[in-house]
Coordinates of C-alpha atoms and ligand atoms in Angstrom, one line a residue:
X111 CA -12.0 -29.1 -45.7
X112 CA -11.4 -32.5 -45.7
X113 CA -13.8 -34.1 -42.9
X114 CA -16.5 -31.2 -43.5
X115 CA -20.1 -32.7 -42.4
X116 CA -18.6 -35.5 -41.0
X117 CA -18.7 -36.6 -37.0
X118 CA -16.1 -37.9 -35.4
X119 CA -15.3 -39.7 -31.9
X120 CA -12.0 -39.4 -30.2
X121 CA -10.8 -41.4 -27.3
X122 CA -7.9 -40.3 -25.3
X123 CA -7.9 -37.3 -26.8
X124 CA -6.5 -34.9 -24.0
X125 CA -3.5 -34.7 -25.1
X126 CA -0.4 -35.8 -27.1
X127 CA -1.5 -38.2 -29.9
X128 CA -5.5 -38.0 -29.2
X129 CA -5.0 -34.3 -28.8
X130 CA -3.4 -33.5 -32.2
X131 CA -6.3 -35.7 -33.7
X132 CA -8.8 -33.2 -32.2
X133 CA -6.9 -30.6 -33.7
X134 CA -6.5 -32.0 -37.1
X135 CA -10.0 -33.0 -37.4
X136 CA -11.5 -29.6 -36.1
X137 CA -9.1 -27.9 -38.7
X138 CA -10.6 -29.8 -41.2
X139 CA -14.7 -29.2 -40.6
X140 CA -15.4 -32.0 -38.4
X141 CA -17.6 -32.2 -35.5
X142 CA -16.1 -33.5 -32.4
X143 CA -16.6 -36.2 -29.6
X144 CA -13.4 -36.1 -27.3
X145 CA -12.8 -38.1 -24.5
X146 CA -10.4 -39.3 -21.4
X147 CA -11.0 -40.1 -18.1
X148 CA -10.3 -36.3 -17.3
X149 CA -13.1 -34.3 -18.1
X150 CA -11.0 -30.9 -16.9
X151 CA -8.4 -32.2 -19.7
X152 CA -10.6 -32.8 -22.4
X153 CA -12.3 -29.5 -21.6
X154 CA -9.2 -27.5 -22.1
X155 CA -8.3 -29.2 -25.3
X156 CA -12.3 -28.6 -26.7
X157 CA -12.4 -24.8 -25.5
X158 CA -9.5 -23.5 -28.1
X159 CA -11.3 -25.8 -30.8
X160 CA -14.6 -24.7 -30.1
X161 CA -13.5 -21.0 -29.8
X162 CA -12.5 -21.6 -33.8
X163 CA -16.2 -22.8 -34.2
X164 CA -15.5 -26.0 -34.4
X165 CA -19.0 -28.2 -32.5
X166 CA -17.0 -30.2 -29.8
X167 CA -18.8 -32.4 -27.4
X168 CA -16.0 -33.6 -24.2
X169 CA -16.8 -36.7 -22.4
X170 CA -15.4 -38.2 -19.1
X171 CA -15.3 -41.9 -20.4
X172 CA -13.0 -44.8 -19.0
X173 CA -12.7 -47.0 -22.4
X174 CA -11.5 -50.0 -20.1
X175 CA -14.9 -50.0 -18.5
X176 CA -17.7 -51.4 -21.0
X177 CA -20.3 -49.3 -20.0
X178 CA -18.1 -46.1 -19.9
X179 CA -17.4 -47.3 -23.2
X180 CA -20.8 -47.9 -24.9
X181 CA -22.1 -44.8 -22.8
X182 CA -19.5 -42.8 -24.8
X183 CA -20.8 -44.2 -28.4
X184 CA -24.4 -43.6 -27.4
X185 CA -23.7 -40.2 -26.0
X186 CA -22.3 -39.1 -29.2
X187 CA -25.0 -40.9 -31.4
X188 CA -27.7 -38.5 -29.6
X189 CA -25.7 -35.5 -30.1
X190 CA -25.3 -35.8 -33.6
X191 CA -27.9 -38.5 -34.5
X192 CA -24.8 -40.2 -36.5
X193 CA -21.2 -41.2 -36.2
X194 CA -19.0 -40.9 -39.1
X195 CA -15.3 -41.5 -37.7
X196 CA -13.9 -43.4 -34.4
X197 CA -10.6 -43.2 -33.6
X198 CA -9.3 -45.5 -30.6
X199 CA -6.3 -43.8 -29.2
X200 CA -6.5 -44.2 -25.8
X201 CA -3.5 -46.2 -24.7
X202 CA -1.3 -46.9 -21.3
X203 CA 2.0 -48.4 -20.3
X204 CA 3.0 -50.6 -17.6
X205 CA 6.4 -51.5 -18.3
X206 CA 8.5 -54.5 -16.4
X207 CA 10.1 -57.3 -17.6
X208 CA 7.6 -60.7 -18.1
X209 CA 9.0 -62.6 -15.1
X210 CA 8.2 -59.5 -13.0
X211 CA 5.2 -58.8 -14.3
X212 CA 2.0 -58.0 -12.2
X213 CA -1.4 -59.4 -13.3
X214 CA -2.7 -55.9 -12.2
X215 CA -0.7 -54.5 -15.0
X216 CA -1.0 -57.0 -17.6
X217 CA -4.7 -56.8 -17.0
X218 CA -4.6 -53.0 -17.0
X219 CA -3.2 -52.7 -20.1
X220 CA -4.7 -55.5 -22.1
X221 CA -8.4 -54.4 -20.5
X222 CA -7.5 -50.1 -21.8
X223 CA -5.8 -50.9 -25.0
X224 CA -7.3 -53.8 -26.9
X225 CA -10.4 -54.6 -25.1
X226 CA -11.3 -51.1 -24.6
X227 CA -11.1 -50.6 -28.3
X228 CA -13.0 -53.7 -28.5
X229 CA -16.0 -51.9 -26.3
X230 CA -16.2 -48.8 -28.6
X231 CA -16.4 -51.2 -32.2
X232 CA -18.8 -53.6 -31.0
X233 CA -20.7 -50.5 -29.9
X234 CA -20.4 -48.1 -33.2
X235 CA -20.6 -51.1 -35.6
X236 CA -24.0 -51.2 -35.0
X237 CA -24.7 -47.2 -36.0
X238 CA -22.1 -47.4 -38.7
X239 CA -23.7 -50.6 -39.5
X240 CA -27.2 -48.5 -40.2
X241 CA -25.7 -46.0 -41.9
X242 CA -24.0 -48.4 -44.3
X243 CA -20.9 -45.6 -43.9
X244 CA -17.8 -45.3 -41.5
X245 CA -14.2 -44.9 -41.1
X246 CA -12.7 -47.0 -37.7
X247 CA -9.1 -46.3 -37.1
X248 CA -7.3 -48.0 -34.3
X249 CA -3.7 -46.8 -32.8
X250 CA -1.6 -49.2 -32.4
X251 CA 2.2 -49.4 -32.3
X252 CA 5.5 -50.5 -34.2
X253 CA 5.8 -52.8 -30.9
X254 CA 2.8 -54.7 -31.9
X255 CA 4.7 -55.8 -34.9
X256 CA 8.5 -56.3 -33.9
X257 CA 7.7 -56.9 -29.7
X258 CA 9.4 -55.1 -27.3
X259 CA 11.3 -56.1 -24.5
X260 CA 9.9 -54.7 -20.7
X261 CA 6.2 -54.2 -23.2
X262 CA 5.0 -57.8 -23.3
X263 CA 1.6 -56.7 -22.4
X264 CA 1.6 -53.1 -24.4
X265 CA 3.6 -55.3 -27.2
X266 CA 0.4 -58.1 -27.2
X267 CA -2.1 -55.4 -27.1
X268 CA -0.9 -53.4 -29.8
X269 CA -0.7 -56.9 -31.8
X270 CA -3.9 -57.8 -30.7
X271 CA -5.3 -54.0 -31.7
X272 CA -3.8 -55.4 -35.3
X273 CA -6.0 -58.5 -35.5
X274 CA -9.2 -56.6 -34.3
X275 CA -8.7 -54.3 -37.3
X276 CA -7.9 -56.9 -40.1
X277 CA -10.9 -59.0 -38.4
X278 CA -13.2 -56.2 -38.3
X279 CA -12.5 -55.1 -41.6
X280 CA -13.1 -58.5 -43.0
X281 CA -16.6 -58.2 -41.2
X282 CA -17.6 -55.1 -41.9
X283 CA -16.1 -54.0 -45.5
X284 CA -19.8 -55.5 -47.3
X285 CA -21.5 -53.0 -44.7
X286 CA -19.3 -49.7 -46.2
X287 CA -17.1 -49.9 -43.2
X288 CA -13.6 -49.4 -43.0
X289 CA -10.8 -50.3 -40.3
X290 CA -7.2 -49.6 -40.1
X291 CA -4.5 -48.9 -38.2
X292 CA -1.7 -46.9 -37.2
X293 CA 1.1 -48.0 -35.9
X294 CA 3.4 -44.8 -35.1
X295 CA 7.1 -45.4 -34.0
X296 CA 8.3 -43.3 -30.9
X297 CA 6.3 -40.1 -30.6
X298 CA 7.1 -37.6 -28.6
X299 CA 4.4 -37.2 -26.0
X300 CA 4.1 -37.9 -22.1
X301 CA 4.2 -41.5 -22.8
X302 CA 7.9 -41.6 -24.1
X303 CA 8.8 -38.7 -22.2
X304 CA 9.1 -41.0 -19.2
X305 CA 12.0 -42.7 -20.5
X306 CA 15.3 -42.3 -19.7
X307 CA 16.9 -39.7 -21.7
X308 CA 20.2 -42.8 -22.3
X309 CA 17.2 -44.6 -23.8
X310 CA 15.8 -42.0 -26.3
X311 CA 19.5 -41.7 -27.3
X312 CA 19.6 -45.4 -28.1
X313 CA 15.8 -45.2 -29.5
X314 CA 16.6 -42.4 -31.7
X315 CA 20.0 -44.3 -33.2
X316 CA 17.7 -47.5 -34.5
X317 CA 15.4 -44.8 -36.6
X318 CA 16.6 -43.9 -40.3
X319 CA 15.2 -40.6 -40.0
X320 CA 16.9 -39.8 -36.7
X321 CA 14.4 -38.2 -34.9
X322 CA 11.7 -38.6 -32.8
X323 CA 8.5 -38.1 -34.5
X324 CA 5.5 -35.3 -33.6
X325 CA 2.4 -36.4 -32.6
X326 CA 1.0 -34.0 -35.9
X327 CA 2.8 -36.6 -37.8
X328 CA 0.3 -39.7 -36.9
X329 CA -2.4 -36.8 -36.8
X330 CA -1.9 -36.6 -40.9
X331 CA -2.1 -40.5 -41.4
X332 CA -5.2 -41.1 -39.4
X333 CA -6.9 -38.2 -41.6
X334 CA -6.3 -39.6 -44.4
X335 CA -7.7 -43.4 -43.2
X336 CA -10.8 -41.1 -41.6
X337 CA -10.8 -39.1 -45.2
X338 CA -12.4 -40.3 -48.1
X339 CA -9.7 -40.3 -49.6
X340 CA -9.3 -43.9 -48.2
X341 CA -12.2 -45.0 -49.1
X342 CA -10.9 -47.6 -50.6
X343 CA -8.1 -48.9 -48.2
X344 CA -9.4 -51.3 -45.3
X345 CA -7.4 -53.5 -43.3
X346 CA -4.6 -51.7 -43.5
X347 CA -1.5 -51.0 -41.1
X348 CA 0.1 -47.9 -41.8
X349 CA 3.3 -47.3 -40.3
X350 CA 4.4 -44.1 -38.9
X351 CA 7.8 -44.1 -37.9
X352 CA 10.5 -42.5 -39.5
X353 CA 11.5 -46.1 -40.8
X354 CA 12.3 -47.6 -38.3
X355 CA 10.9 -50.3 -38.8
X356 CA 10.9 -52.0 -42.6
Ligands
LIG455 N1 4.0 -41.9 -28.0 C1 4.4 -42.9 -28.7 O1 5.6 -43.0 -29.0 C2 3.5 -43.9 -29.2 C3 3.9 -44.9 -30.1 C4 3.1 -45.9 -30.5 C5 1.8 -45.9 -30.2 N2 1.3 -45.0 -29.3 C6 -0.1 -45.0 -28.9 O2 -0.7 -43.8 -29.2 C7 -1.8 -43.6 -28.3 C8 -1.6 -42.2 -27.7 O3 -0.4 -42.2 -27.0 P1 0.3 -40.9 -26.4 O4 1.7 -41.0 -26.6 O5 -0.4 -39.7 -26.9 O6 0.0 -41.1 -24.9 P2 -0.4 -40.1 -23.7 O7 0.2 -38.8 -23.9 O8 -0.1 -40.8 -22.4 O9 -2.0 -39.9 -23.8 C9 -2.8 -41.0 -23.6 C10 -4.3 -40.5 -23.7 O10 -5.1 -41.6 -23.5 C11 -6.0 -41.3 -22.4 N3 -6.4 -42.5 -21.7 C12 -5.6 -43.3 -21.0 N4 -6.3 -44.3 -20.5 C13 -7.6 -44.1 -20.8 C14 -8.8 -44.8 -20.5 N5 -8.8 -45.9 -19.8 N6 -10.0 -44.2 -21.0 C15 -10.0 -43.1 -21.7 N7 -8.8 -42.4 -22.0 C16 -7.7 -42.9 -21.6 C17 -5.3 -40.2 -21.6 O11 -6.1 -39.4 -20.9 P3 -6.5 -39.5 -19.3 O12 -5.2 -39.9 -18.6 O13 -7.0 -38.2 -19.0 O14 -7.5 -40.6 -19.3 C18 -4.6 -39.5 -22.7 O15 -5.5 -38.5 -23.3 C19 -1.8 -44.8 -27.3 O16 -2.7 -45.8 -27.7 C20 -0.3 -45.2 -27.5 O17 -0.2 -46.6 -27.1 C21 2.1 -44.0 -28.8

């Protein structure tokens, strides 16, 4: 068991990408914070895990809303008196094209995907900071590298998640604290399930690999940046995308 003893927080973990994390992690011995703005959802994810004896704590918890946010880490922190692993998954997208943009959705997505994230560091830095131990991994996206047109404000966010990592890393390395990040490709999940199915054709020709990838596939590469097995990596980027993008 590969996370055994360890404690590990969760955000949008009610399904697709968030929910295979929960899976993944319980599988591998670690105790569980899970959250979404859904506590029904995040129950029915942490009732299967917990049924397999797996400790799982759900939490209703907006990450765009600071206090929701820091409520979230201190929750957690009581529970388990330490904080081992944070993984900031929970993501939105409010596509249009820049010159039809709404603030409404630029702000919604900046505020839930990069400042969100922002919330739940600044809060657990200071445990993990203590503990002189901890493994921060941040979900961001191929689009944060390569832009996207229709995802300016997903595309900046997911960029911005990047330099929050490498920044953060560089702050808190000295203090035994890692960061990284994921950046997956196109998962398939209720995000990408929305597109049209002309545009997962077109998606699908521009990856090497030809398929679509599984959300258990980003599930393995954020174990192993939450695993020791990292513990030397910080910083980092680590694409998942069936090469699409090299
Ligand atoms: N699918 C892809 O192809 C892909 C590619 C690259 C990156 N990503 C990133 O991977 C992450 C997960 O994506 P996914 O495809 O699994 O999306 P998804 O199926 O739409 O799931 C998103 C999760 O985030 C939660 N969430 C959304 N807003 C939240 C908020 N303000 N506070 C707390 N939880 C919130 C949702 O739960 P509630 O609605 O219940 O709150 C849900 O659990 C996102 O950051 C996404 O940008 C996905």
């Amino acid at each position: 068991m590969r996370l055994k003893n360890k404690v590990a927080v969760v955000t949008g973990a009610s399904r697709g990408i968030g929910k295979a994390i929960a899976e993944c992690f319980g599988k591998e011995g670690a105790s569980l914070v899970l959250c979404s703005r859904n506590l029904d959802a995040v129950e029915a994810v942490a009732k299967p895990l917990r049924d397999q004896g797996c400790t799982v704590v759900a939490i209703a918890a907006d990450v765009s809303v600071r206090e929701q946010a820091e409520n979230l880490i201190t929750s957690a922190q009581e529970h388990f008196t330490r904080i081992d692993i944070l993984v900031n998954n929970a993501g939105i997208t409010r596509d249009s094209l820049l010159v039809r943009m709404k603030d409404e959705d630029w702000d919604q997505v900046i505020q839930t995907n990069l400042t969100g994230a922002s919330y739940t560091i600044r809060a657990i830095a200071r445990i993990m900071m203590k503990q002189r131990s901890g493994s921060i991994i941040n979900i961001s996206s191929v689009v944060g590298i390569t832009g996207n047109a229709g995802q300016a404000n997903y595309a900046a966010a997911k960029a911005g998640l990047i330099g929050l990592t490498k920044s953060a890393a560089k702050e808190l390395a000295r203090r035994g604290i890692r960061v990284n990040a994921i950046a997956p490709g196109f998962i398939e999940t209720d995000m990408t399930s929305r597109l049209a199915p002309q545009d997962q054709e077109r998606i699908t020709t521009q990856i090497p690999m030809a398929v679509l990838g599984k959300p258990e596939d980003v599930a393995y590469g954020v174990l192993f940046l939450a695993s020791d097995e990292s513990c030397y990596v910080t910083g980092q980027v680590l694409q998942i995308d069936g090469g699409m993008v090299m």
